[in-house]
CSV table of C-alpha atoms in Angstrom, one decimal:
chain,number,residue,atom,x,y,z
A,1,UNK,CA,16.8,-3.4,-12.6
A,2,UNK,CA,14.5,-5.7,-15.1
A,3,UNK,CA,16.5,-3.6,-17.8
A,4,UNK,CA,19.5,-2.2,-17.7
A,5,UNK,CA,20.3,1.3,-20.3
A,6,UNK,CA,23.9,2.2,-20.5
A,7,UNK,CA,25.8,5.1,-22.4
A,8,UNK,CA,29.9,4.5,-23.0
A,9,UNK,CA,31.8,7.6,-22.3
A,10,UNK,CA,32.0,10.0,-24.5
A,11,UNK,CA,28.3,8.5,-25.9
A,12,UNK,CA,26.5,11.8,-25.1
A,13,UNK,CA,27.7,15.2,-26.2
A,14,UNK,CA,26.7,18.3,-25.2
A,15,UNK,CA,24.5,19.4,-29.0
A,16,UNK,CA,23.5,15.6,-29.2
A,17,UNK,CA,20.1,15.0,-28.6
A,18,UNK,CA,20.6,10.5,-29.0
A,19,UNK,CA,22.7,11.2,-25.9
A,20,UNK,CA,20.2,13.4,-24.0
A,21,UNK,CA,17.5,11.2,-24.6
A,22,UNK,CA,18.9,8.0,-24.1
A,23,UNK,CA,20.2,9.4,-20.5
A,24,UNK,CA,16.3,10.3,-19.9
A,25,UNK,CA,15.6,7.0,-20.7
A,26,UNK,CA,17.8,5.7,-18.1
A,27,UNK,CA,16.8,8.3,-15.7
A,28,UNK,CA,13.2,7.1,-16.2
A,29,UNK,CA,13.7,3.7,-15.8
A,30,UNK,CA,15.5,4.4,-13.0
A,31,UNK,CA,12.6,6.0,-11.9
A,32,UNK,CA,10.2,3.3,-12.7
A,33,UNK,CA,12.2,0.8,-10.8
A,34,UNK,CA,12.4,3.1,-7.3
A,35,UNK,CA,8.7,3.3,-7.6
A,36,UNK,CA,8.1,-0.4,-7.9
A,37,UNK,CA,10.3,-1.1,-5.2
A,38,UNK,CA,8.7,1.3,-3.0
A,39,UNK,CA,5.6,0.2,-3.3
A,40,UNK,CA,6.6,-3.5,-2.3
A,41,UNK,CA,8.3,-2.0,0.4
A,42,UNK,CA,5.4,0.0,1.6
A,43,UNK,CA,2.9,-2.8,1.6
A,44,UNK,CA,5.5,-4.9,3.3
A,45,UNK,CA,5.7,-2.9,5.9
A,46,UNK,CA,1.7,-2.3,6.4
A,47,UNK,CA,1.9,-6.4,6.9
A,48,UNK,CA,4.2,-5.8,9.3
A,49,UNK,CA,3.4,-6.1,13.5
A,50,UNK,CA,3.2,-2.6,14.6
A,51,UNK,CA,4.1,-3.5,18.2
A,52,UNK,CA,7.4,-5.1,16.1
A,53,UNK,CA,8.0,-1.4,14.3
A,54,UNK,CA,7.2,0.2,17.3
A,55,UNK,CA,10.2,-1.7,19.0
A,56,UNK,CA,12.5,-1.2,15.9
A,57,UNK,CA,11.9,2.1,16.1
A,58,UNK,CA,12.5,2.7,19.7
A,59,UNK,CA,15.7,0.8,19.3
A,60,UNK,CA,16.9,3.1,16.8
A,61,UNK,CA,16.0,6.0,18.5
A,62,UNK,CA,17.9,4.8,21.9
A,63,UNK,CA,21.1,4.0,20.0
A,64,UNK,CA,21.5,7.4,18.4
A,65,UNK,CA,20.7,9.5,21.1
A,66,UNK,CA,23.0,7.4,23.5
A,67,UNK,CA,25.7,7.6,20.5
A,68,UNK,CA,25.2,11.5,20.8
A,69,UNK,CA,25.9,11.2,24.8
A,70,UNK,CA,29.1,9.6,24.3
A,71,UNK,CA,30.4,11.4,22.1
A,72,UNK,CA,29.4,14.4,24.5
A,73,UNK,CA,31.0,12.4,27.7
A,74,UNK,CA,33.7,12.0,25.3
A,75,UNK,CA,34.5,15.3,23.9
A,76,UNK,CA,34.5,16.4,27.6
A,77,UNK,CA,37.5,13.8,28.4
A,78,UNK,CA,35.3,11.8,30.8
A,79,UNK,CA,35.8,8.4,29.0
A,80,UNK,CA,39.2,7.2,28.3
A,81,UNK,CA,40.9,5.7,25.2
A,82,UNK,CA,39.0,5.3,22.0
A,83,UNK,CA,35.0,6.1,21.3
A,84,UNK,CA,34.4,4.5,18.1
A,85,UNK,CA,30.7,5.3,17.5
A,86,UNK,CA,27.9,3.8,15.3
A,87,UNK,CA,25.8,7.0,14.2
A,88,UNK,CA,24.0,6.9,11.2
A,89,UNK,CA,24.2,3.1,11.0
A,90,UNK,CA,21.8,1.7,13.9
A,91,UNK,CA,19.3,0.7,11.2
A,92,UNK,CA,21.6,-1.7,10.5
A,93,UNK,CA,21.8,-3.2,13.7
A,94,UNK,CA,18.4,-2.9,14.8
A,95,UNK,CA,17.0,-4.4,11.5
A,96,UNK,CA,19.5,-7.6,11.1
A,97,UNK,CA,19.5,-8.4,15.6
A,98,UNK,CA,15.7,-8.2,15.5
A,99,UNK,CA,15.6,-11.0,13.0
A,100,UNK,CA,17.4,-13.4,15.6
A,101,UNK,CA,16.4,-15.6,18.5
A,102,UNK,CA,17.7,-14.3,22.1
A,103,UNK,CA,20.1,-17.7,21.6
A,104,UNK,CA,21.5,-16.4,19.2
A,105,UNK,CA,25.3,-15.2,18.9
A,106,UNK,CA,26.6,-11.7,18.2
A,107,UNK,CA,30.3,-10.7,17.1
A,108,UNK,CA,31.5,-7.4,16.0
A,109,UNK,CA,34.1,-4.7,15.4
A,110,UNK,CA,34.7,-1.8,17.4
A,111,UNK,CA,31.7,0.3,17.0
A,112,UNK,CA,29.5,-2.2,18.9
A,113,UNK,CA,27.6,0.1,21.6
A,114,UNK,CA,24.3,-0.4,19.7
A,115,UNK,CA,24.6,-3.8,18.8
A,116,UNK,CA,25.4,-4.6,22.7
A,117,UNK,CA,22.2,-2.8,23.5
A,118,UNK,CA,20.0,-4.6,21.1
A,119,UNK,CA,21.2,-7.8,21.7
A,120,UNK,CA,19.8,-7.1,25.4
A,121,UNK,CA,22.6,-5.5,27.5
A,122,UNK,CA,21.4,-2.1,29.2
A,123,UNK,CA,22.5,1.3,28.2
A,124,UNK,CA,23.2,1.4,32.0
A,125,UNK,CA,25.8,-1.2,31.7
A,126,UNK,CA,27.3,0.0,28.4
A,127,UNK,CA,27.7,3.4,29.5
A,128,UNK,CA,29.1,2.5,32.4
A,129,UNK,CA,31.6,0.3,30.7
A,130,UNK,CA,32.6,3.5,28.6
A,131,UNK,CA,33.6,5.4,31.9
A,132,UNK,CA,35.4,2.5,33.0
A,133,UNK,CA,32.9,1.4,35.9
A,134,UNK,CA,32.5,-1.8,37.9
A,135,UNK,CA,28.8,-1.8,36.9
A,136,UNK,CA,30.2,-2.2,33.1
A,137,UNK,CA,29.6,-5.2,31.0
A,138,UNK,CA,32.8,-6.4,31.8
A,139,UNK,CA,33.7,-4.7,35.0
A,140,UNK,CA,34.9,-1.5,33.5
A,141,UNK,CA,37.6,-3.2,31.7
A,142,UNK,CA,36.8,-3.2,28.0
A,143,UNK,CA,35.8,0.4,27.4
A,144,UNK,CA,34.4,1.5,24.1
A,145,UNK,CA,36.2,-1.4,21.7
A,146,UNK,CA,35.2,-4.5,23.9
A,147,UNK,CA,31.8,-5.2,24.9
A,148,UNK,CA,30.6,-8.6,25.8
A,149,UNK,CA,28.0,-10.7,27.8
A,150,UNK,CA,28.4,-14.6,27.7
A,151,UNK,CA,24.0,-14.2,29.2
A,152,UNK,CA,22.8,-12.2,26.1
A,153,UNK,CA,25.5,-14.0,23.9
A,154,UNK,CA,27.0,-10.9,22.8
A,155,UNK,CA,30.7,-11.5,21.9
A,156,UNK,CA,32.2,-8.1,21.6
A,157,UNK,CA,33.5,-5.3,20.3
A,158,UNK,CA,37.4,-6.6,18.1
A,159,UNK,CA,39.7,-3.5,17.9
A,160,UNK,CA,41.3,-5.5,15.4
A,161,UNK,CA,40.0,-4.3,11.9
A,162,UNK,CA,38.6,-7.8,10.5
A,163,UNK,CA,39.3,-9.5,14.1
A,164,UNK,CA,36.0,-10.6,14.0
A,165,UNK,CA,35.4,-12.2,11.1
A,166,UNK,CA,37.6,-15.4,12.1
A,167,UNK,CA,35.9,-15.9,15.3
A,168,UNK,CA,32.9,-15.5,14.2
A,169,UNK,CA,33.4,-17.8,11.7
A,170,UNK,CA,34.8,-20.2,14.6
A,171,UNK,CA,31.5,-19.5,16.7
A,172,UNK,CA,29.2,-20.7,13.8
A,173,UNK,CA,31.2,-23.9,13.4
A,174,UNK,CA,30.7,-24.3,16.4
A,175,UNK,CA,27.4,-24.3,17.0
A,176,UNK,CA,26.8,-26.4,13.6
A,177,UNK,CA,29.1,-29.1,15.4
A,178,UNK,CA,27.1,-29.3,18.8
A,179,UNK,CA,23.8,-28.7,16.6
A,180,UNK,CA,22.8,-26.3,18.5
A,181,UNK,CA,20.7,-24.6,16.1
A,182,UNK,CA,22.8,-20.8,16.6
A,183,UNK,CA,23.0,-18.5,14.3
A,184,UNK,CA,26.2,-16.4,14.4
A,185,UNK,CA,26.3,-12.8,13.3
A,186,UNK,CA,29.0,-11.3,12.7
A,187,UNK,CA,29.3,-7.4,11.8
A,188,UNK,CA,32.4,-6.2,9.7
């Protein structure tokens, strides 16, 4: 916000009209800021290529439906081990990864199914990996938390909380050292 209005604790009492008007001023200011931001976002969306917007929507819906199906088969006991889902976070992966070049690298935590698919690993290969099948992206050995594909520059999920941060830093440093021009995107 360009202007900030604050009310200190205890300043606005139930019978204090000045406190209420201060609160109303804060709410009005926040509403005006919201409308301004919303208008600029709508203008930006109108300028964005419709084909790109459709692809982004497709990827988000694919990710959501895939995760819902994964949850269903996990509850049925068809997926062994853990199954960490990304439901409700699809826009984060899609929005950030659509800005990448195919040669850019991605590394993430154990919630990695959607990122793997956005990076180019087929939904069939991701699901086969969840089932522990040979057709999985790491031949069924990684399960839910360890998707990987050198071909797609996707360096997988890491089961240790924060474990990918150091590896991602090393990947970025290696790209800089080699002057490859690659970007490393690390989800945590």
